[in-house]
Amino acid sequence: MNVDDLKNVDQWICWDNKNGRKTPIGARGGVGSSTDPKTWGSYEEAKAYAEANSLTGVGFVFTKDDAFCGVDLDDCITDGTVSDEALEIINELNSYTEISPSGTGVKIYGRCHDILKGRNRDKLEAYTFGRFFAFTGRVLGDQFQLADLSSFMRRACGE
């Protein structure tokens, strides 16, 4: 599987930067939610709505019904340089990675067949469901495959 496979799943929403927070907006308008599939749509729908309404961007929703997961490393890029700690994780996971909207973090997309509680501590977030990641398309590196991150996700989430 590669990153384009995400675009073939109707799990996309829009988002806008409101007071420094990513506010979810439905792919066809209205309030968006990472737990309400009625607010999701195709990548094309979300992208078109975001562009037509001058929203900040689109995001991919991770669910219990798919095998996708995400790892978010916050505050790991300074002056365009990725920290050694973040590079260790990026290299270990060897999966599609992109620069976050702020330019100071990275998001790593992959596959995980486990449903895990999730993690948000120590500048590392890891989720298999109930969250969305802003999708920038600002690729870091040359990996477009979605690697199996199951082992890392179990360790990161403490399961």
PDB file of C-alpha atoms in Angstrom:
ATOM      1  CA  MET A   1       0.000   0.000   0.000  1.00  0.00           C
ATOM      2  CA  ASN A   2       1.124   3.529  -0.633  1.00  0.00           C
ATOM      3  CA  VAL A   3      -0.045   6.986   0.328  1.00  0.00           C
ATOM      4  CA  ASP A   4      -2.393   7.179  -2.681  1.00  0.00           C
ATOM      5  CA  ASP A   5      -4.440   4.366  -1.112  1.00  0.00           C
ATOM      6  CA  LEU A   6      -5.504   6.841   1.582  1.00  0.00           C
ATOM      7  CA  LYS A   7      -7.041   8.977  -1.122  1.00  0.00           C
ATOM      8  CA  ASN A   8      -9.257   6.054  -2.189  1.00  0.00           C
ATOM      9  CA  VAL A   9     -10.995   5.901   1.205  1.00  0.00           C
ATOM     10  CA  ASP A  10     -13.873   8.246   2.084  1.00  0.00           C
ATOM     11  CA  GLN A  11     -12.380   9.304   5.418  1.00  0.00           C
ATOM     12  CA  TRP A  12     -11.433  12.899   4.665  1.00  0.00           C
ATOM     13  CA  ILE A  13     -12.489  16.104   6.360  1.00  0.00           C
ATOM     14  CA  CYS A  14     -11.473  19.715   6.063  1.00  0.00           C
ATOM     15  CA  TRP A  15      -9.889  21.776   8.794  1.00  0.00           C
ATOM     16  CA  ASP A  16      -9.214  25.399   9.502  1.00  0.00           C
ATOM     17  CA  ASN A  17      -6.762  27.098  11.821  1.00  0.00           C
ATOM     18  CA  LYS A  18      -8.861  28.781  14.481  1.00  0.00           C
ATOM     19  CA  ASN A  19      -6.830  30.473  17.204  1.00  0.00           C
ATOM     20  CA  GLY A  20      -3.945  28.059  16.746  1.00  0.00           C
ATOM     21  CA  ARG A  21      -6.137  24.943  16.776  1.00  0.00           C
ATOM     22  CA  LYS A  22      -7.118  22.650  13.941  1.00  0.00           C
ATOM     23  CA  THR A  23     -10.903  22.923  13.843  1.00  0.00           C
ATOM     24  CA  PRO A  24     -12.493  20.040  11.894  1.00  0.00           C
ATOM     25  CA  ILE A  25     -15.013  20.925   9.189  1.00  0.00           C
ATOM     26  CA  GLY A  26     -17.109  18.445   7.227  1.00  0.00           C
ATOM     27  CA  ALA A  27     -15.938  17.432   3.769  1.00  0.00           C
ATOM     28  CA  ARG A  28     -19.105  19.023   2.361  1.00  0.00           C
ATOM     29  CA  GLY A  29     -19.465  21.743   5.010  1.00  0.00           C
ATOM     30  CA  GLY A  30     -20.806  21.948   8.523  1.00  0.00           C
ATOM     31  CA  VAL A  31     -19.112  20.780  11.674  1.00  0.00           C
ATOM     32  CA  GLY A  32     -16.554  18.018  11.138  1.00  0.00           C
ATOM     33  CA  SER A  33     -15.766  15.184  13.486  1.00  0.00           C
ATOM     34  CA  SER A  34     -13.132  12.467  13.636  1.00  0.00           C
ATOM     35  CA  THR A  35     -15.787  10.126  15.051  1.00  0.00           C
ATOM     36  CA  ASP A  36     -18.811  10.918  12.838  1.00  0.00           C
ATOM     37  CA  PRO A  37     -18.570   9.373   9.355  1.00  0.00           C
ATOM     38  CA  LYS A  38     -21.470  11.530   8.136  1.00  0.00           C
ATOM     39  CA  THR A  39     -19.027  14.462   8.127  1.00  0.00           C
ATOM     40  CA  TRP A  40     -16.402  12.667   6.047  1.00  0.00           C
ATOM     41  CA  GLY A  41     -16.077  12.452   2.291  1.00  0.00           C
ATOM     42  CA  SER A  42     -13.673  11.632  -0.456  1.00  0.00           C
ATOM     43  CA  TYR A  43     -10.303  13.301  -0.747  1.00  0.00           C
ATOM     44  CA  GLU A  44     -11.559  15.151  -3.827  1.00  0.00           C
ATOM     45  CA  GLU A  45     -14.681  16.409  -2.009  1.00  0.00           C
ATOM     46  CA  ALA A  46     -12.714  17.610   0.995  1.00  0.00           C
ATOM     47  CA  LYS A  47     -10.025  19.258  -1.112  1.00  0.00           C
ATOM     48  CA  ALA A  48     -12.588  21.027  -3.325  1.00  0.00           C
ATOM     49  CA  TYR A  49     -14.588  22.262  -0.323  1.00  0.00           C
ATOM     50  CA  ALA A  50     -11.459  23.466   1.481  1.00  0.00           C
ATOM     51  CA  GLU A  51     -10.247  25.360  -1.585  1.00  0.00           C
ATOM     52  CA  ALA A  52     -13.668  26.865  -2.381  1.00  0.00           C
ATOM     53  CA  ASN A  53     -14.056  28.099   1.189  1.00  0.00           C
ATOM     54  CA  SER A  54     -10.467  29.233   1.822  1.00  0.00           C
ATOM     55  CA  LEU A  55      -9.947  26.689   4.595  1.00  0.00           C
ATOM     56  CA  THR A  56      -6.480  25.776   5.786  1.00  0.00           C
ATOM     57  CA  GLY A  57      -6.499  22.199   4.497  1.00  0.00           C
ATOM     58  CA  VAL A  58      -7.773  18.640   4.553  1.00  0.00           C
ATOM     59  CA  GLY A  59      -7.187  15.775   6.949  1.00  0.00           C
ATOM     60  CA  PHE A  60      -7.401  12.011   7.014  1.00  0.00           C
ATOM     61  CA  VAL A  61      -9.506  10.301   9.702  1.00  0.00           C
ATOM     62  CA  PHE A  62      -8.247   7.099  11.345  1.00  0.00           C
ATOM     63  CA  THR A  63     -11.035   4.647  12.263  1.00  0.00           C
ATOM     64  CA  LYS A  64     -11.546   1.277  13.937  1.00  0.00           C
ATOM     65  CA  ASP A  65     -12.743  -0.049  10.568  1.00  0.00           C
ATOM     66  CA  ASP A  66      -9.513   0.488   8.654  1.00  0.00           C
ATOM     67  CA  ALA A  67      -5.906  -0.645   8.955  1.00  0.00           C
ATOM     68  CA  PHE A  68      -4.394   2.850   8.897  1.00  0.00           C
ATOM     69  CA  CYS A  69      -2.564   4.614  11.712  1.00  0.00           C
ATOM     70  CA  GLY A  70      -0.556   7.731  12.305  1.00  0.00           C
ATOM     71  CA  VAL A  71       2.388   8.958  14.337  1.00  0.00           C
ATOM     72  CA  ASP A  72       2.805  12.682  15.009  1.00  0.00           C
ATOM     73  CA  LEU A  73       6.149  14.031  16.197  1.00  0.00           C
ATOM     74  CA  ASP A  74       5.778  17.567  17.501  1.00  0.00           C
ATOM     75  CA  ASP A  75       8.427  20.302  17.669  1.00  0.00           C
ATOM     76  CA  CYS A  76      11.135  18.202  16.019  1.00  0.00           C
ATOM     77  CA  ILE A  77      12.111  20.561  13.163  1.00  0.00           C
ATOM     78  CA  THR A  78      14.138  23.684  13.880  1.00  0.00           C
ATOM     79  CA  ASP A  79      15.364  25.933  11.076  1.00  0.00           C
ATOM     80  CA  GLY A  80      14.537  23.184   8.578  1.00  0.00           C
ATOM     81  CA  THR A  81      16.571  20.537  10.419  1.00  0.00           C
ATOM     82  CA  VAL A  82      14.906  17.412  11.819  1.00  0.00           C
ATOM     83  CA  SER A  83      16.116  16.425  15.293  1.00  0.00           C
ATOM     84  CA  ASP A  84      18.201  13.282  15.727  1.00  0.00           C
ATOM     85  CA  GLU A  85      15.505  11.736  17.953  1.00  0.00           C
ATOM     86  CA  ALA A  86      12.831  12.265  15.295  1.00  0.00           C
ATOM     87  CA  LEU A  87      15.123  10.948  12.550  1.00  0.00           C
ATOM     88  CA  GLU A  88      15.604   7.750  14.565  1.00  0.00           C
ATOM     89  CA  ILE A  89      11.842   7.178  14.626  1.00  0.00           C
ATOM     90  CA  ILE A  90      11.379   8.192  10.977  1.00  0.00           C
ATOM     91  CA  ASN A  91      14.132   5.793   9.895  1.00  0.00           C
ATOM     92  CA  GLU A  92      12.825   2.983  12.113  1.00  0.00           C
ATOM     93  CA  LEU A  93       9.297   3.280  10.725  1.00  0.00           C
ATOM     94  CA  ASN A  94      10.354   3.790   7.094  1.00  0.00           C
ATOM     95  CA  SER A  95       6.834   4.826   6.073  1.00  0.00           C
ATOM     96  CA  TYR A  96       5.245   7.799   4.298  1.00  0.00           C
ATOM     97  CA  THR A  97       6.258  10.933   6.225  1.00  0.00           C
ATOM     98  CA  GLU A  98       5.346  14.557   5.672  1.00  0.00           C
ATOM     99  CA  ILE A  99       6.054  17.890   7.299  1.00  0.00           C
ATOM    100  CA  SER A 100       3.222  19.160   9.487  1.00  0.00           C
ATOM    101  CA  PRO A 101       1.278  22.334   8.638  1.00  0.00           C
ATOM    102  CA  SER A 102       3.319  24.356  11.165  1.00  0.00           C
ATOM    103  CA  GLY A 103       6.590  23.224   9.593  1.00  0.00           C
ATOM    104  CA  THR A 104       7.897  22.241  13.023  1.00  0.00           C
ATOM    105  CA  GLY A 105       6.741  18.612  13.194  1.00  0.00           C
ATOM    106  CA  VAL A 106       6.207  15.506  11.104  1.00  0.00           C
ATOM    107  CA  LYS A 107       3.338  13.129  10.525  1.00  0.00           C
ATOM    108  CA  ILE A 108       3.997   9.510   9.656  1.00  0.00           C
ATOM    109  CA  TYR A 109       1.219   7.483   8.048  1.00  0.00           C
ATOM    110  CA  GLY A 110       1.208   3.710   8.078  1.00  0.00           C
ATOM    111  CA  ARG A 111      -0.769   0.545   8.679  1.00  0.00           C
ATOM    112  CA  CYS A 112      -1.730  -1.144  11.945  1.00  0.00           C
ATOM    113  CA  HIS A 113      -4.171  -3.998  12.332  1.00  0.00           C
ATOM    114  CA  ASP A 114      -4.633  -3.420  16.067  1.00  0.00           C
ATOM    115  CA  ILE A 115      -7.169  -1.077  17.629  1.00  0.00           C
ATOM    116  CA  LEU A 116      -5.152   0.796  20.247  1.00  0.00           C
ATOM    117  CA  LYS A 117      -6.088   3.423  22.817  1.00  0.00           C
ATOM    118  CA  GLY A 118      -3.669   5.997  21.418  1.00  0.00           C
ATOM    119  CA  ARG A 119      -0.972   8.157  22.914  1.00  0.00           C
ATOM    120  CA  ASN A 120      -0.358  11.879  23.342  1.00  0.00           C
ATOM    121  CA  ARG A 121       2.689  12.609  25.507  1.00  0.00           C
ATOM    122  CA  ASP A 122       6.339  13.582  25.265  1.00  0.00           C
ATOM    123  CA  LYS A 123       5.838  15.278  21.869  1.00  0.00           C
ATOM    124  CA  LEU A 124       4.750  11.941  20.341  1.00  0.00           C
ATOM    125  CA  GLU A 125       1.198  11.131  19.354  1.00  0.00           C
ATOM    126  CA  ALA A 126       0.119   7.766  17.944  1.00  0.00           C
ATOM    127  CA  TYR A 127      -3.415   6.828  16.881  1.00  0.00           C
ATOM    128  CA  THR A 128      -5.306   4.041  15.155  1.00  0.00           C
ATOM    129  CA  PHE A 129      -8.788   5.574  15.467  1.00  0.00           C
ATOM    130  CA  GLY A 130     -10.775   8.576  16.631  1.00  0.00           C
ATOM    131  CA  ARG A 131      -8.399  11.242  15.331  1.00  0.00           C
ATOM    132  CA  PHE A 132      -7.556  13.021  12.116  1.00  0.00           C
ATOM    133  CA  PHE A 133      -4.197  14.163  10.854  1.00  0.00           C
ATOM    134  CA  ALA A 134      -3.826  17.278   8.753  1.00  0.00           C
ATOM    135  CA  PHE A 135      -2.522  16.153   5.369  1.00  0.00           C
ATOM    136  CA  THR A 136      -0.052  18.542   3.745  1.00  0.00           C
ATOM    137  CA  GLY A 137       1.549  16.550   0.943  1.00  0.00           C
ATOM    138  CA  ARG A 138       4.898  18.128   1.946  1.00  0.00           C
ATOM    139  CA  VAL A 139       6.800  14.857   1.735  1.00  0.00           C
ATOM    140  CA  LEU A 140       9.854  14.335   3.905  1.00  0.00           C
ATOM    141  CA  GLY A 141      12.150  11.823   2.263  1.00  0.00           C
ATOM    142  CA  ASP A 142      11.318   9.547  -0.621  1.00  0.00           C
ATOM    143  CA  GLN A 143       9.125   6.900   1.023  1.00  0.00           C
ATOM    144  CA  PHE A 144       5.578   6.678  -0.344  1.00  0.00           C
ATOM    145  CA  GLN A 145       4.731   3.227   1.002  1.00  0.00           C
ATOM    146  CA  LEU A 146       2.578   2.771   4.092  1.00  0.00           C
ATOM    147  CA  ALA A 147       4.636   0.425   6.228  1.00  0.00           C
ATOM    148  CA  ASP A 148       3.251  -1.890   8.897  1.00  0.00           C
ATOM    149  CA  LEU A 149       3.743   0.099  12.110  1.00  0.00           C
ATOM    150  CA  SER A 150       1.939  -2.407  14.377  1.00  0.00           C
ATOM    151  CA  SER A 151       4.937  -3.213  16.568  1.00  0.00           C
ATOM    152  CA  PHE A 152       5.839   0.464  17.075  1.00  0.00           C
ATOM    153  CA  MET A 153       2.222   1.417  17.717  1.00  0.00           C
ATOM    154  CA  ARG A 154       1.845  -1.273  20.410  1.00  0.00           C
ATOM    155  CA  ARG A 155       5.028  -0.033  22.118  1.00  0.00           C
ATOM    156  CA  ALA A 156       4.103   3.645  21.777  1.00  0.00           C
ATOM    157  CA  CYS A 157       0.574   3.110  23.075  1.00  0.00           C
ATOM    158  CA  GLY A 158       1.720   0.908  25.938  1.00  0.00           C
ATOM    159  CA  GLU A 159      -0.091  -2.225  24.822  1.00  0.00           C
TER     160      GLU A 159
END
